[in-house]
Amino acid sequence: MKFSRRDLLIGTAGVTAGIVFTPVPWKLLGDVSIWSQNWSWIPQPAHGPVETTLSPCTLCAAGCGMRVRMAAGFPVGISGVANHPLTKGALCTLGYAAHQLNWHPARLLRVRHSGRASSWPEAQAAFAAACAEGPIAVMDGRPGRAASVALETFAAKHNGSYQTVPGPETQALAPYAAWSGVPASTLGYDLENARTIVSFGAPLLDGWGTPGRFTRLWSARAAGQSDPQLRLIQIEPVLSHTAARAWRWLAVREGTQGALAAALARVLVEEHLVKAQGPLPEMTLEQAAVQAGLPIAEIRDLAHAMVEHGPTVVITSDGDPAVAALNVLLGAVGTPGGIILKSKVIPRHGAASTAPAKFRATVIDASVPWDLIPPAQGEVFRFATWDGGDSKADWLLPSPGFLEELTDIPTAPTSATETYAIATDLLAQPQETQTAAQFLRKIDASLPDVDKSIHARCEQIFQARLGTIYAGQSKPVAQFESAAKLEEQLRKGGVWLSEPPRNATLHCALKIWPAAAATAPAAPTDWTSTWAPPVLPPLAAKLYQESTVREAPARRLA
Ligand code: SF4
């Protein structure tokens, strides 16, 4: 079974609602607690002082703020940080149980080669030989980290290709990147200033973006209101969790969201509801309405609703350019409440180089989702913390687990504001493990060191004198006396938020109306799966297997 972060977020939402409204989840949580204690691989912590420390979650790109309870040096409980400026106390189910993951029986602690036990020296020798024989590719699932600098530099210095594996949220921003010429990772949604959000299938209320961000906005400005300050219009074929709570739900025929976007474009331009005069799709309103299976009057009504309560932004569940083009017509690109450009305090890394045809070897960083199928050609060196099964990689290389490595957390994909956090190694890195960056530095000692790259980034934030550090209390960067003091706060679980860029120009030029994406709409579980966990801790597994609070992924996809 494949799990995405969205599944886990739905789990959290369901449990939270259930705890409030029904007695069933109390029983469930009791069961979980008994059941978890009986798992043979869950360690019993030694007696010792209990301390609480703050850290960003490192399991996916959202970087949620966590309060980690440590007993005798081991994490024994995790909760959200209520005053965290991004996640405001929210975590997904995986985050709540993340401390159990390091002891999972599928944890990788031995190097494996072609299914057999091997060793780090053998892997190192095989990779060094591969580097000498031909080009290599390095795949990074979470570009922009300090470790990414090492991966990117290695590829560049060794005639290789650095490739990023963008999550669905980043892919949804790809059309604007293509039209404006800026990388998708530099774009974000200014939801806080939007008053109408038109979601083409994006699960905004059950697993989209950073936990807590949209759900808090929605509960403050929309929940339970018949004429809410924030209108959510959900367009999708099924009555999803998000559709059921939206201000309006429009049931469009499966696979025809591009046609509906074309129909809306025609109404917006032909009835002068927007300033833009085109481009227009070739399809007529009548043809598009027939395809979408909706009456023309309903489409007209929707187009009027989109502009009467602005700013309006359209969010897609995939990178369909035909739907994204609506934001260009609405003037929602580069304006408050729309798609905006983030500030650039920390230099961008991770612009993937174009892929040559063939590689002698491919290195896959542990941040790449387990379900990515490695390239068939060349030798594959895959780093992973857990063995999710059916690996096609030649080499499986054990990586540090949860909170076992120093890493940084750059801005989350959908965020409108640049952010930065540091997760320190609260637990000692097991000697059987290496990160991809550590492995590559053994081949090339001149590669940038993660620790030094983190220092450099803190210095850049300090020098820019922009934004605020939130670490219990907020403190403007301009009030820090040194970069070292600023870094100290970040290493204690603080987070830096930049200021939204003023006067940042973002111009999307559309000469013709784009064709709708040829691919079928993405399955809901793929959305926000920036990191699909190959294994689940007992708490999350229990919720999947025995809870009726939420539907299991297989049932939802049926
Ligand atoms: S959404 Fe990602 S960062 Fe947040 S708690 Fe879940 S796994 Fe961790």
PDB file of N, CA and C and ligand atoms in Angstrom, residues 5 9 57-64 66 90-96 211, ligand 1:
ATOM      1  N   ARG A   5       1.428  12.017   2.098  1.00  0.00           N
ATOM      2  CA  ARG A   5       1.269  12.896   3.248  1.00  0.00           C
ATOM      3  C   ARG A   5      -0.180  13.329   3.362  1.00  0.00           C
ATOM      4  N   LEU A   9      -2.568  13.515   6.528  1.00  0.00           N
ATOM      5  CA  LEU A   9      -3.214  14.749   6.967  1.00  0.00           C
ATOM      6  C   LEU A   9      -4.703  14.523   7.161  1.00  0.00           C
ATOM      7  N   CYS A  57       9.983  19.432  11.811  1.00  0.00           N
ATOM      8  CA  CYS A  57       9.895  18.039  11.333  1.00  0.00           C
ATOM      9  C   CYS A  57      10.688  17.941  10.037  1.00  0.00           C
ATOM     10  N   THR A  58      11.441  16.857   9.905  1.00  0.00           N
ATOM     11  CA  THR A  58      12.302  16.712   8.728  1.00  0.00           C
ATOM     12  C   THR A  58      11.742  15.692   7.734  1.00  0.00           C
ATOM     13  N   LEU A  59      10.548  15.182   8.004  1.00  0.00           N
ATOM     14  CA  LEU A  59      10.064  14.076   7.175  1.00  0.00           C
ATOM     15  C   LEU A  59       9.546  14.518   5.813  1.00  0.00           C
ATOM     16  N   CYS A  60       9.109  15.754   5.686  1.00  0.00           N
ATOM     17  CA  CYS A  60       8.736  16.223   4.354  1.00  0.00           C
ATOM     18  C   CYS A  60       9.034  17.708   4.256  1.00  0.00           C
ATOM     19  N   ALA A  61       8.780  18.276   3.099  1.00  0.00           N
ATOM     20  CA  ALA A  61       9.197  19.659   2.837  1.00  0.00           C
ATOM     21  C   ALA A  61       8.403  20.687   3.619  1.00  0.00           C
ATOM     22  N   ALA A  62       7.297  20.278   4.279  1.00  0.00           N
ATOM     23  CA  ALA A  62       6.480  21.259   5.004  1.00  0.00           C
ATOM     24  C   ALA A  62       7.202  21.802   6.230  1.00  0.00           C
ATOM     25  N   GLY A  63       8.072  20.993   6.844  1.00  0.00           N
ATOM     26  CA  GLY A  63       8.874  21.456   7.983  1.00  0.00           C
ATOM     27  C   GLY A  63       8.048  21.952   9.159  1.00  0.00           C
ATOM     28  N   CYS A  64       7.012  21.221   9.542  1.00  0.00           N
ATOM     29  CA  CYS A  64       6.124  21.660  10.633  1.00  0.00           C
ATOM     30  C   CYS A  64       6.889  21.825  11.948  1.00  0.00           C
ATOM     31  N   MET A  66       7.644  21.265  15.655  1.00  0.00           N
ATOM     32  CA  MET A  66       7.377  20.157  16.588  1.00  0.00           C
ATOM     33  C   MET A  66       7.926  20.453  17.968  1.00  0.00           C
ATOM     34  N   ALA A  90      -0.371  22.590  14.164  1.00  0.00           N
ATOM     35  CA  ALA A  90      -0.843  21.436  13.387  1.00  0.00           C
ATOM     36  C   ALA A  90       0.328  20.534  12.981  1.00  0.00           C
ATOM     37  N   LEU A  91       0.057  19.252  12.956  1.00  0.00           N
ATOM     38  CA  LEU A  91       0.986  18.251  12.427  1.00  0.00           C
ATOM     39  C   LEU A  91       0.147  17.207  11.710  1.00  0.00           C
ATOM     40  N   CYS A  92       0.739  16.463  10.805  1.00  0.00           N
ATOM     41  CA  CYS A  92      -0.005  15.334  10.248  1.00  0.00           C
ATOM     42  C   CYS A  92       0.200  14.123  11.161  1.00  0.00           C
ATOM     43  N   THR A  93      -0.540  13.059  10.906  1.00  0.00           N
ATOM     44  CA  THR A  93      -0.461  11.866  11.766  1.00  0.00           C
ATOM     45  C   THR A  93       0.951  11.299  11.810  1.00  0.00           C
ATOM     46  N   LEU A  94       1.622  11.335  10.672  1.00  0.00           N
ATOM     47  CA  LEU A  94       2.985  10.808  10.631  1.00  0.00           C
ATOM     48  C   LEU A  94       3.885  11.600  11.578  1.00  0.00           C
ATOM     49  N   GLY A  95       3.691  12.919  11.586  1.00  0.00           N
ATOM     50  CA  GLY A  95       4.503  13.759  12.459  1.00  0.00           C
ATOM     51  C   GLY A  95       4.305  13.394  13.921  1.00  0.00           C
ATOM     52  N   TYR A  96       3.057  13.159  14.341  1.00  0.00           N
ATOM     53  CA  TYR A  96       2.788  12.820  15.742  1.00  0.00           C
ATOM     54  C   TYR A  96       3.497  11.524  16.155  1.00  0.00           C
ATOM     55  N   PRO A 211       0.473  21.778   6.817  1.00  0.00           N
ATOM     56  CA  PRO A 211      -0.640  21.589   7.749  1.00  0.00           C
ATOM     57  C   PRO A 211      -0.887  22.856   8.566  1.00  0.00           C
TER      58      PRO A 211
HETATM   59  S1  SF4 B   1       3.290  17.365   7.066  1.00  0.00           S
HETATM   60 FE1  SF4 B   1       5.431  16.735   6.759  1.00  0.00          FE
HETATM   61  S2  SF4 B   1       6.644  18.098   8.045  1.00  0.00           S
HETATM   62 FE2  SF4 B   1       4.513  18.238   8.758  1.00  0.00          FE
HETATM   63  S3  SF4 B   1       4.344  16.744  10.431  1.00  0.00           S
HETATM   64 FE3  SF4 B   1       3.700  15.717   8.533  1.00  0.00          FE
HETATM   65  S4  SF4 B   1       5.555  14.724   7.744  1.00  0.00           S
HETATM   66 FE4  SF4 B   1       6.222  16.253   9.257  1.00  0.00          FE
END
